Amino acid sequence: MSHAVSIAQYIEHHLTHLAYNVKTSQWQDDGSFWVINVDSLFVAWVLGFSFLFLFRYVAKRVTSGTPGKGQNVVETLLDFVSGMVKESFHGECAVLAPLALTIFCWVFLMNFMDLLPIDLLPRLFGSVGIDHFKIVPTADPNITFGLSISVFLLIIFYNFKVKGGFGVLKESLTFPFGPWLFPINLMFRCVEELVKPFSLSLRLFGNMFAGELIFVLVAAMLPWWSQWMPAGAWAIFHILIITIQAFIFMMLTIVYLTMAHEQH
Amino acid sequence: MNLNLTLFGQMITFAVFVWFTMKYVWPPMMKALADRQKKIAEGIAAAEKSQRDLELAEQKVAEMLKESRQTAAQIIDAANKRAEALVEEAKDLARTEAQRILAHAEQEVNQSVIQAKEVLSSHVGQLVIMTAEKVLRQSIDIEKHHNLIAEAIKEI
């Protein structure tokens, strides 16, 4: 970090998205709704397409005989995810397991971007004239809410699909306190459902944003020769966090969708 | 840090990714896993079956071995008995043969004795005649005294 840039500027630089306003056609984040965080979406796409490409590549050459190295890795992942799904969900649902797999792999990869050196990609993009680039998509609430709201829509969809409109209404009015306290029941149900997307996305976003911020702070505040120690320790700890956060997002999705399928 | 259009971009992307995984990744992989599970189950079943077959074969071999041991013992017994019988037979044969030879020899000896007696008696007759001639100083008319001589010989 050069001394020409102040600490505050450095930190702010690292917290600014590469944004494009669709309405005004300008590369500027003016706080309006019509802005796209190009960096978040770009990294998310690159990571998503790369793991989907890898999976498709393996799935096309899949053999029930002796598996190769790639197939081994993918199979282990699939086995792990389908085991998690089967453990809690005991019904027929073609979407749930692939959904859980996609969430786990994608969120893990997006979280993993946090472990890249904090200045590496911004410098690289900076050298070709792109002055802002946030590398961790899951430290952007748009990305985490995008995931959790999709899951939320699926929860609502399956609630109505399994129980029917009347079933959902009946369940909302009579559970958990019986029909005489139906206003309270309904309120409980609404809060319970609405909390789900927030709990999913804010947990992930909070962890990743805080994790990134600590790397930024280490890089901003400490002399260069001592940064390796706190940043290294945090990175090692962060390996655990990114895996756990990806796992929790997947697990909660499974649990929520299982609850949507269950009749009270 | 605001919620903006990125949210919808992400939601659409997510839907497409899940659809892709659901359609093109999950089914073929799961099918392969199920197939392999089946294959392994079949392999284990086959291994168990051949294990059972092996045990059966071992039992059979043991039975056959036992049977053939018994048969062998029977054969040896029979052979021993036969050998004993043969020895007995040979002994009997030898005994009868010896008796035959003995009888034959006895007969021959008896014949020889009779012959010798005859020869001896004729010699004795002559000697008697000669002695009598000498005693009587005259020849004996054989025809005259034939009866006498014959009586004498008989008495010898």
Coordinates of C-alpha atoms in Angstrom, one line a residue:
Chain A
M1 CA 0.0 0.0 0.0
S2 CA 1.4 3.3 -1.0
H3 CA 1.5 6.2 1.4
A4 CA -0.2 8.4 -1.1
V5 CA -3.4 6.6 -0.3
S6 CA -4.8 7.1 3.2
I7 CA -6.1 4.3 5.3
A8 CA -9.7 5.5 5.0
Q9 CA -9.4 5.8 1.2
Y10 CA -7.9 2.3 1.0
I11 CA -10.7 0.8 3.0
E12 CA -13.4 2.6 1.1
H13 CA -11.8 1.6 -2.2
H14 CA -12.1 -2.0 -1.1
L15 CA -15.7 -1.7 -0.2
T16 CA -16.9 -0.1 -3.4
H17 CA -18.5 -2.2 -6.1
L18 CA -17.9 -2.0 -9.8
A19 CA -21.4 -0.8 -10.5
Y20 CA -23.3 0.0 -13.7
N21 CA -26.5 2.0 -13.8
V22 CA -28.8 0.5 -16.4
K23 CA -31.1 3.6 -16.5
T24 CA -28.4 6.3 -16.9
S25 CA -25.9 3.9 -18.7
Q26 CA -23.2 5.1 -16.4
W27 CA -20.5 3.2 -14.4
Q28 CA -21.6 4.7 -11.2
D29 CA -23.4 3.5 -8.0
D30 CA -25.8 6.4 -7.2
G31 CA -27.8 4.3 -4.8
S32 CA -30.8 3.8 -7.1
F33 CA -32.4 0.4 -7.8
W34 CA -31.3 0.2 -11.4
V35 CA -27.7 -0.4 -10.5
I36 CA -26.0 -3.7 -11.2
N37 CA -23.0 -4.7 -9.2
V38 CA -21.1 -6.1 -12.1
D39 CA -18.2 -7.4 -10.1
S40 CA -20.4 -9.6 -7.8
L41 CA -22.4 -11.0 -10.7
F42 CA -19.4 -11.5 -12.9
V43 CA -17.5 -13.5 -10.2
A44 CA -20.6 -15.4 -9.3
W45 CA -21.2 -16.4 -13.0
V46 CA -17.6 -17.4 -13.6
L47 CA -17.5 -19.6 -10.5
G48 CA -21.0 -21.0 -11.1
F49 CA -20.3 -21.8 -14.7
S50 CA -17.0 -23.3 -13.9
F51 CA -18.4 -25.8 -11.4
L52 CA -21.4 -26.5 -13.5
F53 CA -19.1 -27.1 -16.5
L54 CA -16.9 -29.4 -14.4
F55 CA -20.0 -31.3 -13.1
R56 CA -21.5 -31.6 -16.6
Y57 CA -18.1 -32.8 -18.0
V58 CA -18.0 -35.5 -15.3
A59 CA -21.7 -36.4 -15.7
K60 CA -21.3 -36.9 -19.4
R61 CA -18.4 -39.4 -19.0
V62 CA -19.8 -40.9 -15.8
T63 CA -19.3 -44.7 -15.5
S64 CA -20.6 -47.2 -13.0
G65 CA -17.3 -49.0 -13.2
T66 CA -14.1 -47.8 -11.6
P67 CA -14.4 -44.0 -11.4
G68 CA -11.6 -41.6 -12.4
K69 CA -10.3 -38.8 -10.2
G70 CA -12.8 -36.1 -11.3
Q71 CA -15.7 -38.5 -11.0
N72 CA -14.5 -39.5 -7.5
V73 CA -14.5 -35.9 -6.3
V74 CA -17.9 -35.1 -7.8
E75 CA -19.4 -38.4 -6.5
T76 CA -18.1 -37.7 -3.0
L77 CA -19.8 -34.3 -3.1
L78 CA -23.1 -35.8 -4.4
D79 CA -23.0 -38.6 -1.9
F80 CA -22.5 -36.1 0.9
V81 CA -25.3 -33.8 -0.3
S82 CA -27.8 -36.6 -1.0
G83 CA -26.9 -38.1 2.4
M84 CA -27.8 -34.8 4.0
V85 CA -31.0 -34.5 2.1
K86 CA -32.1 -38.1 2.8
E87 CA -31.3 -37.7 6.5
S88 CA -34.0 -35.0 7.0
F89 CA -36.3 -35.2 3.9
H90 CA -38.4 -38.3 3.4
G91 CA -40.5 -37.6 0.4
E92 CA -40.3 -37.2 -3.3
C93 CA -38.8 -34.0 -4.5
A94 CA -36.7 -33.7 -7.6
V95 CA -35.6 -30.2 -6.9
L96 CA -34.3 -30.4 -3.4
A97 CA -31.1 -32.4 -3.8
P98 CA -29.9 -30.6 -6.9
L99 CA -30.8 -27.3 -5.2
A100 CA -28.8 -28.2 -2.1
L101 CA -25.8 -29.3 -4.3
T102 CA -25.9 -26.1 -6.3
I103 CA -26.1 -24.0 -3.1
F104 CA -23.3 -25.8 -1.4
C105 CA -20.8 -25.7 -4.3
W106 CA -21.6 -22.2 -5.5
V107 CA -21.7 -20.6 -2.1
F108 CA -18.5 -22.4 -1.1
L109 CA -16.7 -21.2 -4.2
M110 CA -18.0 -17.6 -3.8
N111 CA -16.9 -17.7 -0.2
F112 CA -13.5 -19.1 -1.2
M113 CA -12.7 -15.9 -3.1
D114 CA -12.2 -14.4 0.3
L115 CA -9.0 -16.4 0.6
L116 CA -7.4 -14.8 -2.4
P117 CA -4.9 -12.1 -1.5
I118 CA -6.9 -9.0 -0.8
D119 CA -5.2 -6.7 -3.4
L120 CA -4.5 -9.3 -6.1
L121 CA -7.6 -9.1 -8.3
P122 CA -8.3 -5.4 -7.7
R123 CA -4.7 -4.6 -8.8
L124 CA -5.0 -6.8 -11.8
F125 CA -8.3 -5.2 -12.9
G126 CA -6.9 -1.8 -11.9
S127 CA -4.0 -2.3 -14.3
V128 CA -6.6 -2.6 -17.2
G129 CA -8.5 0.5 -16.1
I130 CA -11.2 -1.0 -13.9
D131 CA -10.7 0.9 -10.6
H132 CA -13.2 -0.9 -8.3
F133 CA -13.5 -4.6 -8.0
K134 CA -15.0 -6.5 -5.0
I135 CA -14.0 -10.1 -5.4
V136 CA -16.2 -11.8 -2.8
P137 CA -19.8 -12.1 -4.2
T138 CA -21.2 -13.4 -0.9
A139 CA -20.0 -10.2 0.9
D140 CA -22.6 -8.5 -1.3
P141 CA -26.1 -8.6 0.2
N142 CA -27.7 -8.7 -3.3
I143 CA -26.1 -12.0 -3.9
T144 CA -27.1 -13.6 -0.6
F145 CA -30.6 -12.2 -0.7
G146 CA -30.8 -13.4 -4.3
L147 CA -30.2 -16.9 -3.0
S148 CA -32.3 -16.7 0.1
I149 CA -35.4 -15.1 -1.6
S150 CA -35.3 -17.8 -4.3
V151 CA -35.3 -20.4 -1.5
F152 CA -38.1 -18.4 0.2
L153 CA -40.2 -18.5 -3.0
L154 CA -39.6 -22.3 -3.2
I155 CA -40.7 -22.6 0.5
I156 CA -44.0 -20.8 -0.3
F157 CA -44.4 -22.8 -3.6
Y158 CA -44.0 -26.2 -1.8
N159 CA -46.2 -25.1 1.1
F160 CA -49.1 -24.5 -1.3
K161 CA -48.2 -27.4 -3.6
V162 CA -48.2 -30.0 -0.8
K163 CA -50.9 -28.7 1.4
G164 CA -53.1 -26.7 -1.0
G165 CA -54.4 -23.2 -0.3
F166 CA -56.9 -24.3 2.2
G167 CA -54.3 -26.5 4.0
V168 CA -51.9 -23.6 4.4
L169 CA -54.6 -21.4 5.6
K170 CA -55.8 -23.9 8.1
E171 CA -52.3 -24.6 9.3
S172 CA -51.5 -20.9 9.7
L173 CA -54.7 -20.2 11.7
T174 CA -54.7 -23.3 14.0
F175 CA -51.1 -23.9 14.7
P176 CA -49.5 -23.8 17.2
F177 CA -52.1 -22.5 19.7
G178 CA -55.4 -24.0 18.4
P179 CA -58.2 -22.3 16.5
W180 CA -59.3 -19.8 19.2
L181 CA -56.1 -17.9 19.1
F182 CA -56.0 -17.7 15.3
P183 CA -54.8 -14.1 15.0
I184 CA -51.7 -14.9 17.1
N185 CA -51.2 -18.1 15.1
L186 CA -51.3 -16.2 11.9
M187 CA -48.9 -13.6 13.1
F188 CA -46.5 -16.3 14.4
R189 CA -46.6 -18.0 11.0
C190 CA -45.9 -14.9 9.1
V191 CA -43.0 -14.0 11.3
E192 CA -41.7 -17.5 11.1
E193 CA -41.8 -17.6 7.3
L194 CA -40.5 -14.1 6.8
V195 CA -37.5 -14.6 9.1
K196 CA -36.2 -17.4 7.0
P197 CA -34.8 -15.5 4.0
F198 CA -33.3 -12.9 6.4
S199 CA -31.7 -15.5 8.6
L200 CA -30.3 -17.3 5.6
S201 CA -28.8 -14.3 3.7
L202 CA -27.8 -12.1 6.6
R203 CA -25.8 -14.9 8.3
L204 CA -23.9 -15.6 5.2
F205 CA -23.4 -11.9 4.2
G206 CA -22.4 -11.0 7.8
N207 CA -19.8 -13.7 8.0
M208 CA -18.3 -13.0 4.6
F209 CA -18.4 -9.2 4.9
A210 CA -16.8 -9.2 8.3
G211 CA -14.2 -11.7 7.1
E212 CA -13.3 -9.6 4.2
L213 CA -13.2 -6.5 6.3
I214 CA -10.7 -8.0 8.7
F215 CA -8.4 -8.8 5.7
V216 CA -8.8 -5.2 4.5
L217 CA -8.1 -3.8 7.9
V218 CA -4.9 -6.0 8.3
A219 CA -3.7 -4.8 4.9
A220 CA -4.6 -1.2 5.7
M221 CA -3.3 -0.8 9.2
L222 CA -0.2 -3.0 9.7
P223 CA 3.2 -2.6 8.2
W224 CA 3.8 -4.9 5.3
W225 CA 6.4 -7.2 7.0
S226 CA 4.0 -8.1 9.8
Q227 CA 0.8 -8.6 7.8
W228 CA 1.5 -12.3 7.1
M229 CA 0.9 -13.3 10.7
P230 CA -2.6 -12.0 11.5
A231 CA -3.7 -12.3 7.9
G232 CA -2.4 -15.9 7.8
A233 CA -4.0 -16.9 11.0
W234 CA -7.3 -15.3 9.9
A235 CA -7.1 -17.0 6.5
I236 CA -6.6 -20.4 8.2
F237 CA -9.6 -19.8 10.5
H238 CA -11.5 -18.5 7.5
I239 CA -11.1 -21.8 5.6
L240 CA -13.3 -23.2 8.4
I241 CA -15.8 -20.3 8.2
I242 CA -16.4 -20.4 4.5
T243 CA -17.0 -24.2 4.5
I244 CA -19.3 -24.0 7.5
Q245 CA -21.3 -21.0 6.0
A246 CA -21.8 -22.9 2.7
F247 CA -22.8 -26.0 4.7
I248 CA -25.2 -24.0 6.9
F249 CA -26.9 -22.4 3.9
M250 CA -27.4 -25.7 2.3
M251 CA -28.5 -27.4 5.5
L252 CA -31.0 -24.7 6.4
T253 CA -32.4 -24.8 2.9
I254 CA -33.0 -28.5 3.2
V255 CA -34.6 -28.1 6.6
Y256 CA -36.9 -25.2 5.5
L257 CA -38.0 -27.1 2.5
T258 CA -38.6 -30.2 4.6
M259 CA -40.8 -28.1 6.9
A260 CA -42.7 -26.8 3.9
H261 CA -43.5 -30.4 2.9
E262 CA -44.6 -31.5 6.4
Q263 CA -48.2 -31.3 7.5
H264 CA -49.0 -30.4 11.0
Chain B
M1 CA -24.3 -1.8 -0.2
N2 CA -27.8 -1.1 -1.5
L3 CA -30.2 -3.8 -2.7
N4 CA -30.5 -3.2 -6.4
L5 CA -30.9 -4.9 -9.8
T6 CA -28.1 -7.3 -8.9
L7 CA -30.6 -9.1 -6.7
F8 CA -32.7 -10.1 -9.6
G9 CA -29.7 -11.0 -11.7
Q10 CA -28.6 -13.3 -8.9
M11 CA -32.1 -14.9 -8.6
I12 CA -32.3 -15.6 -12.3
T13 CA -28.8 -17.0 -12.4
F14 CA -29.6 -19.1 -9.4
A15 CA -32.7 -20.5 -11.0
V16 CA -30.8 -21.3 -14.2
F17 CA -28.0 -23.0 -12.3
V18 CA -30.4 -25.1 -10.2
W19 CA -32.4 -26.1 -13.3
F20 CA -29.1 -27.1 -15.0
T21 CA -28.0 -29.2 -12.1
M22 CA -31.4 -30.8 -11.8
K23 CA -31.6 -31.6 -15.5
Y24 CA -28.0 -32.4 -16.6
V25 CA -25.9 -33.2 -13.5
W26 CA -27.9 -34.9 -10.8
P27 CA -29.7 -37.7 -12.7
P28 CA -26.8 -39.2 -14.6
M29 CA -24.5 -39.1 -11.6
M30 CA -27.2 -40.6 -9.3
K31 CA -27.9 -43.3 -11.9
A32 CA -24.2 -44.2 -12.1
L33 CA -24.0 -44.3 -8.3
A34 CA -27.1 -46.6 -8.1
D35 CA -25.7 -48.8 -10.9
R36 CA -22.4 -49.1 -9.1
Q37 CA -24.2 -49.9 -5.8
K38 CA -26.1 -52.7 -7.6
K39 CA -22.9 -54.0 -9.2
I40 CA -21.2 -54.1 -5.8
A41 CA -24.2 -55.8 -4.2
E42 CA -24.2 -58.4 -7.0
G43 CA -20.5 -58.9 -6.6
I44 CA -20.9 -59.5 -2.8
A45 CA -23.7 -61.9 -3.4
A46 CA -21.7 -63.8 -5.9
A47 CA -18.7 -64.0 -3.5
E48 CA -21.0 -65.3 -0.8
K49 CA -22.4 -67.9 -3.1
S50 CA -19.0 -69.1 -4.1
Q51 CA -18.0 -69.2 -0.5
R52 CA -21.0 -71.5 0.2
D53 CA -20.2 -73.6 -2.9
L54 CA -16.7 -74.0 -1.6
E55 CA -17.9 -75.1 1.8
L56 CA -20.2 -77.6 0.2
A57 CA -17.4 -78.9 -2.0
E58 CA -15.2 -79.2 1.0
Q59 CA -17.8 -81.2 2.8
K60 CA -18.3 -83.4 -0.2
V61 CA -14.5 -84.0 -0.5
A62 CA -14.4 -84.9 3.2
E63 CA -17.2 -87.4 2.8
M64 CA -15.6 -88.9 -0.3
L65 CA -12.3 -89.2 1.5
K66 CA -14.0 -91.0 4.4
E67 CA -15.8 -93.4 2.1
S68 CA -12.7 -94.2 0.2
R69 CA -10.8 -94.8 3.4
Q70 CA -13.5 -97.3 4.5
T71 CA -13.4 -99.0 1.1
A72 CA -9.7 -99.2 1.2
A73 CA -9.9 -100.8 4.7
Q74 CA -12.4 -103.3 3.4
I75 CA -10.2 -104.2 0.5
I76 CA -7.2 -104.7 2.7
D77 CA -9.3 -106.9 5.1
A78 CA -10.5 -109.0 2.2
A79 CA -7.0 -109.3 0.8
N80 CA -5.7 -110.4 4.2
K81 CA -8.4 -113.0 4.5
R82 CA -7.7 -114.2 1.0
A83 CA -4.0 -114.4 1.7
E84 CA -4.7 -116.4 4.9
A85 CA -7.0 -118.7 3.0
L86 CA -4.4 -119.2 0.3
V87 CA -1.8 -120.0 2.9
E88 CA -4.1 -122.6 4.5
E89 CA -4.9 -124.1 1.1
A90 CA -1.2 -124.3 0.3
K91 CA -0.6 -126.0 3.6
D92 CA -3.3 -128.5 3.0
L93 CA -2.0 -129.2 -0.4
A94 CA 1.5 -129.7 0.9
R95 CA 0.3 -132.0 3.6
T96 CA -1.6 -134.2 1.2
E97 CA 1.3 -134.2 -1.2
A98 CA 3.6 -135.2 1.6
Q99 CA 1.2 -138.0 2.6
R100 CA 1.0 -139.2 -1.0
I101 CA 4.8 -139.2 -1.3
L102 CA 5.1 -141.0 1.9
A103 CA 2.6 -143.6 0.9
H104 CA 4.3 -144.1 -2.4
A105 CA 7.7 -144.5 -0.6
E106 CA 6.2 -147.0 1.8
Q107 CA 4.8 -149.0 -1.1
E108 CA 8.1 -149.0 -2.9
V109 CA 9.8 -150.1 0.3
N110 CA 7.3 -152.9 0.8
Q111 CA 7.8 -154.0 -2.8
S112 CA 11.5 -153.9 -2.4
V113 CA 11.2 -156.0 0.8
I114 CA 9.0 -158.6 -0.9
Q115 CA 11.4 -158.7 -3.8
A116 CA 14.3 -159.0 -1.5
K117 CA 12.5 -161.8 0.4
E118 CA 11.9 -163.6 -2.8
V119 CA 15.4 -163.3 -4.0
L120 CA 16.6 -164.3 -0.6
S121 CA 14.4 -167.3 -0.4
S122 CA 15.5 -168.6 -3.8
H123 CA 19.1 -168.1 -2.7
V124 CA 18.4 -169.8 0.5
G125 CA 16.8 -172.7 -1.4
Q126 CA 19.8 -173.1 -3.6
L127 CA 22.1 -172.9 -0.5
V128 CA 20.0 -175.5 1.2
I129 CA 20.1 -177.7 -1.8
M130 CA 23.9 -177.2 -2.1
T131 CA 24.3 -177.8 1.6
A132 CA 22.1 -180.8 1.5
E133 CA 24.0 -182.2 -1.5
K134 CA 27.2 -181.8 0.4
V135 CA 25.7 -183.4 3.5
L136 CA 24.2 -186.3 1.5
R137 CA 27.2 -186.6 -0.9
Q138 CA 24.9 -187.2 -3.7
S139 CA 22.8 -185.2 -5.9
I140 CA 19.4 -184.6 -5.1
D141 CA 17.1 -185.5 -7.8
I142 CA 15.2 -182.3 -8.0
E143 CA 12.3 -183.9 -9.5
K144 CA 12.2 -186.5 -6.8
H145 CA 12.5 -184.2 -4.0
H146 CA 10.9 -181.2 -5.5
N147 CA 8.0 -181.2 -3.1
L148 CA 10.3 -181.5 -0.1
I149 CA 12.4 -178.6 -1.2
A150 CA 9.4 -176.4 -1.8
E151 CA 8.2 -177.2 1.6
A152 CA 11.5 -176.3 3.1
I153 CA 11.6 -173.0 1.2
K154 CA 8.2 -172.1 2.4
E155 CA 9.2 -172.6 6.0
I156 CA 12.0 -170.1 5.7

